[in-house]
CSV table of C-alpha atoms and ligand atoms in Angstrom, one decimal:
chain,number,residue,atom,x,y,z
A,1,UNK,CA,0.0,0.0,0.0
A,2,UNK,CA,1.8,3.6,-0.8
A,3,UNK,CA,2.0,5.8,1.7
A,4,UNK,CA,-0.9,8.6,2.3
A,5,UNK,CA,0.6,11.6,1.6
A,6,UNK,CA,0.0,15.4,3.5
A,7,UNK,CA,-2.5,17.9,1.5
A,8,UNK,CA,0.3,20.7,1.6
A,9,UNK,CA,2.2,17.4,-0.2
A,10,UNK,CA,-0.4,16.7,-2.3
A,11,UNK,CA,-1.1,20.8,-3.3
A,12,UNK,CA,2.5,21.5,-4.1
A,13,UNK,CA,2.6,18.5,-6.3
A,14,UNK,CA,-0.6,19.1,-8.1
A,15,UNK,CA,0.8,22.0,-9.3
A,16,UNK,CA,3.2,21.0,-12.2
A,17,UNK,CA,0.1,18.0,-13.2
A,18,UNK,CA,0.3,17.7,-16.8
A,19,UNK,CA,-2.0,14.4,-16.6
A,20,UNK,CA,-4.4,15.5,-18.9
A,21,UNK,CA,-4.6,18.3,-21.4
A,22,UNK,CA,-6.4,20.6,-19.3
A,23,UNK,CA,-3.2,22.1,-17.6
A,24,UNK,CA,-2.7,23.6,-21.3
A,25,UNK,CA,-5.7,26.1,-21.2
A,26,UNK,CA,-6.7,26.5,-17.2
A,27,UNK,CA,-4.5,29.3,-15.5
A,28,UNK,CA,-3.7,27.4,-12.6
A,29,UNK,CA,-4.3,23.9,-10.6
A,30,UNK,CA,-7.2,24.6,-8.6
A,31,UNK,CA,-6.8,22.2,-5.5
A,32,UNK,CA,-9.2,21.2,-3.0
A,33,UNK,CA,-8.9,23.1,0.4
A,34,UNK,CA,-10.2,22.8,4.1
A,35,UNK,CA,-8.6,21.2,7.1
A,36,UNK,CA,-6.9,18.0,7.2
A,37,UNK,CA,-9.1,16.1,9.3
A,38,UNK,CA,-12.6,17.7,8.1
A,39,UNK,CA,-15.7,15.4,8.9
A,40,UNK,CA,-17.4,16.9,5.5
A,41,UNK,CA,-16.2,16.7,2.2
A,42,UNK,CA,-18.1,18.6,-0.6
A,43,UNK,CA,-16.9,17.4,-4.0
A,44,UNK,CA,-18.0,19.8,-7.1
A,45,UNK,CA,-17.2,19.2,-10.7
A,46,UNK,CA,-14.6,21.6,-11.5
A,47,UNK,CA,-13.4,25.3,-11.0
A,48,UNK,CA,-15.0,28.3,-12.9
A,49,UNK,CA,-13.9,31.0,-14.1
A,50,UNK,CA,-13.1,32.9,-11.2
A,51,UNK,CA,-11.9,29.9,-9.3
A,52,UNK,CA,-9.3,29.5,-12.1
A,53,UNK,CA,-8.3,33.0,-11.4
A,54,UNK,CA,-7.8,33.1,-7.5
A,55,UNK,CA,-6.6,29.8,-7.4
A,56,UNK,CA,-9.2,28.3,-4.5
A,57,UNK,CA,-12.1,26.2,-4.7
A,58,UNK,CA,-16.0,27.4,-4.8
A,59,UNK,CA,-15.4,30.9,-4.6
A,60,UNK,CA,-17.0,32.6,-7.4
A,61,UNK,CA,-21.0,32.9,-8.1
A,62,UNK,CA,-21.9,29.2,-7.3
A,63,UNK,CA,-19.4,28.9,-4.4
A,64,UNK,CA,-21.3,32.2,-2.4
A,65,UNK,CA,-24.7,30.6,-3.0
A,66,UNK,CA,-22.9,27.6,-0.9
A,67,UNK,CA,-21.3,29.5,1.3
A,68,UNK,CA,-24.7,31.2,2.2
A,69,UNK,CA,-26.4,27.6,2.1
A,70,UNK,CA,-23.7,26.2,4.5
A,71,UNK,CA,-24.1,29.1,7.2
A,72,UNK,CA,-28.3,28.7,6.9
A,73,UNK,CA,-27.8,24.8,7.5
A,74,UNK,CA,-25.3,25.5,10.5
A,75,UNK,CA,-22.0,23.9,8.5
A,76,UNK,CA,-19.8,26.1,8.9
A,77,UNK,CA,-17.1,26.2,6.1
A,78,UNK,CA,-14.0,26.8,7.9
A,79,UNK,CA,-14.8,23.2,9.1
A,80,UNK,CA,-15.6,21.5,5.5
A,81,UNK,CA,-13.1,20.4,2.8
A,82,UNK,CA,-13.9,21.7,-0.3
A,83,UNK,CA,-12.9,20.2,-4.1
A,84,UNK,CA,-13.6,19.3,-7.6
A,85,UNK,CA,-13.5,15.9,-9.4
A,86,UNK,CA,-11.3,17.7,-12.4
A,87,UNK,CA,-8.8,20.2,-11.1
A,88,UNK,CA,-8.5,22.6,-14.1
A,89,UNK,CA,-11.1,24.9,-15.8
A,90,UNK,CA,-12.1,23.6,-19.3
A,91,UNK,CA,-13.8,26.3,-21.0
A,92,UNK,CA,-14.3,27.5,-24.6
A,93,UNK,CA,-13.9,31.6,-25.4
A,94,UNK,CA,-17.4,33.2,-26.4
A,95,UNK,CA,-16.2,37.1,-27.7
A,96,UNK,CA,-14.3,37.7,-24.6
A,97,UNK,CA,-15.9,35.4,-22.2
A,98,UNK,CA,-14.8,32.2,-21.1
A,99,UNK,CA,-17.4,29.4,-21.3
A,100,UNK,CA,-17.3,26.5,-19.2
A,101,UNK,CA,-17.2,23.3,-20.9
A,102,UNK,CA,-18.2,20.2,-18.9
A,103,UNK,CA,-14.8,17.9,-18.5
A,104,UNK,CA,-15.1,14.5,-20.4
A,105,UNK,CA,-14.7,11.2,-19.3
A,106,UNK,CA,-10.4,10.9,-19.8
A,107,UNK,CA,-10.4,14.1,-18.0
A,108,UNK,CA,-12.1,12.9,-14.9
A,109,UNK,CA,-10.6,9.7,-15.0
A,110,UNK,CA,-6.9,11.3,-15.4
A,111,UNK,CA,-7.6,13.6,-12.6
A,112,UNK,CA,-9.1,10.7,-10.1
A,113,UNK,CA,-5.2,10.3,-9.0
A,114,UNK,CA,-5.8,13.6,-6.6
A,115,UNK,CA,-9.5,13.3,-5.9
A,116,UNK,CA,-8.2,10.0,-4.5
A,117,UNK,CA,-4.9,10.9,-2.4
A,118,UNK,CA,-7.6,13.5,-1.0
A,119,UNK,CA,-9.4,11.6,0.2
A,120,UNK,CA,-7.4,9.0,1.7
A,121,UNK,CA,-5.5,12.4,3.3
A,122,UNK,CA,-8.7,13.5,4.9
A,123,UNK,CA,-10.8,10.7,5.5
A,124,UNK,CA,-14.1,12.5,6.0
A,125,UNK,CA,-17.1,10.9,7.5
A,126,UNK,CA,-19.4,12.4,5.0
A,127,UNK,CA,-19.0,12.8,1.0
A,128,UNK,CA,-21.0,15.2,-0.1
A,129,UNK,CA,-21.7,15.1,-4.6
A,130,UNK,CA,-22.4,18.7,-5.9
A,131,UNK,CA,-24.1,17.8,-9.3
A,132,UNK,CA,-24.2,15.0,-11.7
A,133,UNK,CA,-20.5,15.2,-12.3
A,134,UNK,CA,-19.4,14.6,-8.9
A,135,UNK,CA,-22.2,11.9,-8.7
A,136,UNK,CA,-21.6,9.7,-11.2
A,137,UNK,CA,-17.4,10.0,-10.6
A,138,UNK,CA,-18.4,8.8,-7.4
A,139,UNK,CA,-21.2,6.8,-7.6
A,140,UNK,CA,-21.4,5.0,-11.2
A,141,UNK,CA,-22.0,6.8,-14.5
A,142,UNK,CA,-25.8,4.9,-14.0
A,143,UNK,CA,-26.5,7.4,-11.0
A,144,UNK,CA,-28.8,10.0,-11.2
A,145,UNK,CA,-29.2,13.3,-8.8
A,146,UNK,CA,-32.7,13.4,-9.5
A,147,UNK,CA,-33.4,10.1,-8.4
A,148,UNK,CA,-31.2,9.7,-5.3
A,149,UNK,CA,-31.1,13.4,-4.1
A,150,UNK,CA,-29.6,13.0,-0.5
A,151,UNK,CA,-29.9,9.2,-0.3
A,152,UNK,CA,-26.7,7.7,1.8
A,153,UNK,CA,-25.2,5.5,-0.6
A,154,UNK,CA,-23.1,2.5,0.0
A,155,UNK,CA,-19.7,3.3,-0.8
A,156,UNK,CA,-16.4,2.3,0.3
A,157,UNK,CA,-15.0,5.9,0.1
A,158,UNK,CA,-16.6,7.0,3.6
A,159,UNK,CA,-18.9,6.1,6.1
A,160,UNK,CA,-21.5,8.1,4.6
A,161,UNK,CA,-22.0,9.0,0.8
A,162,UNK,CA,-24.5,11.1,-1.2
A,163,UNK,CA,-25.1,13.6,-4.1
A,164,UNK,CA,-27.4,16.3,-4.4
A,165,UNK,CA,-27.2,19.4,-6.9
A,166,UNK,CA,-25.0,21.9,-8.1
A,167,UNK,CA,-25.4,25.2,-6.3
A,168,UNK,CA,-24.6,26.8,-10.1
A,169,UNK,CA,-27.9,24.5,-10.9
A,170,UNK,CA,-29.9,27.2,-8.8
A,171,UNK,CA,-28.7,30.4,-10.2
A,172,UNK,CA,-29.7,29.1,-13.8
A,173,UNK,CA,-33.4,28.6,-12.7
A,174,UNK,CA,-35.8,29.9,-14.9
A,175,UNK,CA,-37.7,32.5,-12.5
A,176,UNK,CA,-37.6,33.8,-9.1
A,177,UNK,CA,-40.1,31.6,-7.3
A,178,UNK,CA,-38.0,28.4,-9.0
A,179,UNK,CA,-34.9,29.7,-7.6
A,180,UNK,CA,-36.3,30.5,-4.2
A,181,UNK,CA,-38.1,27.0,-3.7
A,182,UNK,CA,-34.6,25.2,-5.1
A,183,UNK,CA,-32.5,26.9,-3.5
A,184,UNK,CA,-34.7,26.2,0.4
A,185,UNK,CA,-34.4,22.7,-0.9
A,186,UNK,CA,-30.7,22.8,-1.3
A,187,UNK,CA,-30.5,24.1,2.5
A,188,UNK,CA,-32.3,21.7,3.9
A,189,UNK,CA,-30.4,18.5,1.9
A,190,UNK,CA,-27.1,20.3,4.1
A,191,UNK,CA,-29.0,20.6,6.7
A,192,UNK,CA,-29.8,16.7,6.6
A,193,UNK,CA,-26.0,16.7,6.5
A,194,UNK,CA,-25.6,18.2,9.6
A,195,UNK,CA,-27.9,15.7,11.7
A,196,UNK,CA,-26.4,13.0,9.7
A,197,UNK,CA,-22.8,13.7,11.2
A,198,UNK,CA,-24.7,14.8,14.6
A,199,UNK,CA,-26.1,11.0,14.9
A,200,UNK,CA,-23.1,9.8,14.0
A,201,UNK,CA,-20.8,11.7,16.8
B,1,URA,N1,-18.3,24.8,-9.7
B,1,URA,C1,-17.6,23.7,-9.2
B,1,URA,O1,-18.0,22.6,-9.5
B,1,URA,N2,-16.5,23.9,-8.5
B,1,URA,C2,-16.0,25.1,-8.2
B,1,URA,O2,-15.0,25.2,-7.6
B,1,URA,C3,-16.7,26.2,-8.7
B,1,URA,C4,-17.8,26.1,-9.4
């Protein structure tokens, strides 16, 4: 068995990763980041735009909305390891813009090296899927959010195991009213979360 290697290891290494294209086009490797022994773990697909910029996980548009989420549910972030199944930003230029482009399947598979060293360096109690990306890298490409929205799954990767959506989902709903009612749903999946690691202390 090799050796479990530190995060700051782990970070400094991810760095130079030229295991899939990705590295070519993304500014910077966008590692996960929280403490080393954090009970949560909220995997997301990959870094956007401004994530790719500043260098840290969920900290653009998407990554408030879960930041506010967290703090209604009573997680508190300073307590939760946040990252992404790829670890680059794939994106495509509209005029100026950059567009993300969802990562394909050689992508996620090249960049499962450091999702896994993660974690087997934090060994969190819960797993937490942000969107059908995260899902199905974790749980089988036959998963389905929509179906299994803050079920435990069985999983060998922690005690505790589940997907629900992508906070970006939310601030792409159609109207007001849809965003509102998603978005109290979304709080109360994390605040499931919380009890669920509650029980379990
Ligand atoms: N979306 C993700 O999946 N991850 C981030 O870090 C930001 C946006």
């Amino acid at each position: 068995m090799s050796a479990v290697k530190s995060l700051p290891r782990l970070r400094e290494e991810a760095k130079s990763c030229q295991r899939c294209d990705l590295w070519r086009t993304g500014t910077q490797t966008v590692f996960g980041e929280g403490p080393s022994r954090a009970e949560i773990l909220f995997i997301g697909e990959q870094p956007g735009d401004v994530e790719d910029i500043q260098g840290r996980p969920f900290v653009g548009p998407a990554g408030r909305l879960l930041d506010q989420a967290l703090a209604e549910a009573g997680i508190d972030r300073r307590r939760v390891y946040m990252t992404n199944v790829v670890k680059h930003f794939k994106w495509t230029p509209r005029g100026k813009r950059r567009l993300h482009s969802k990562p394909n399947q050689g992508e996620i598979t090249a960049c499962r090296f450091w999702l896994d060293a993660e974690l087997a360096a934090v060994k969190p109690r819960i797993i937490v899927c942000l969107g059908a990306t995260a899902a199905q890298a974790l749980l089988g490409k036959s998963f389905r959010v929509t179906q299994h929205r803050g079920e435990p799954v069985p999983s060998p990767l922690a005690p505790v195991v589940l997907a629900t959506v992508h906070p970006s989902s939310l601030l792409r709903a159609p109207d007001p009213e849809t965003r509102r009612t998603e978005r109290a749903r979304f709080v109360r999946d994390l605040v499931a979360v919380r009890r669920l690691l509650e029980m379990a202390a």
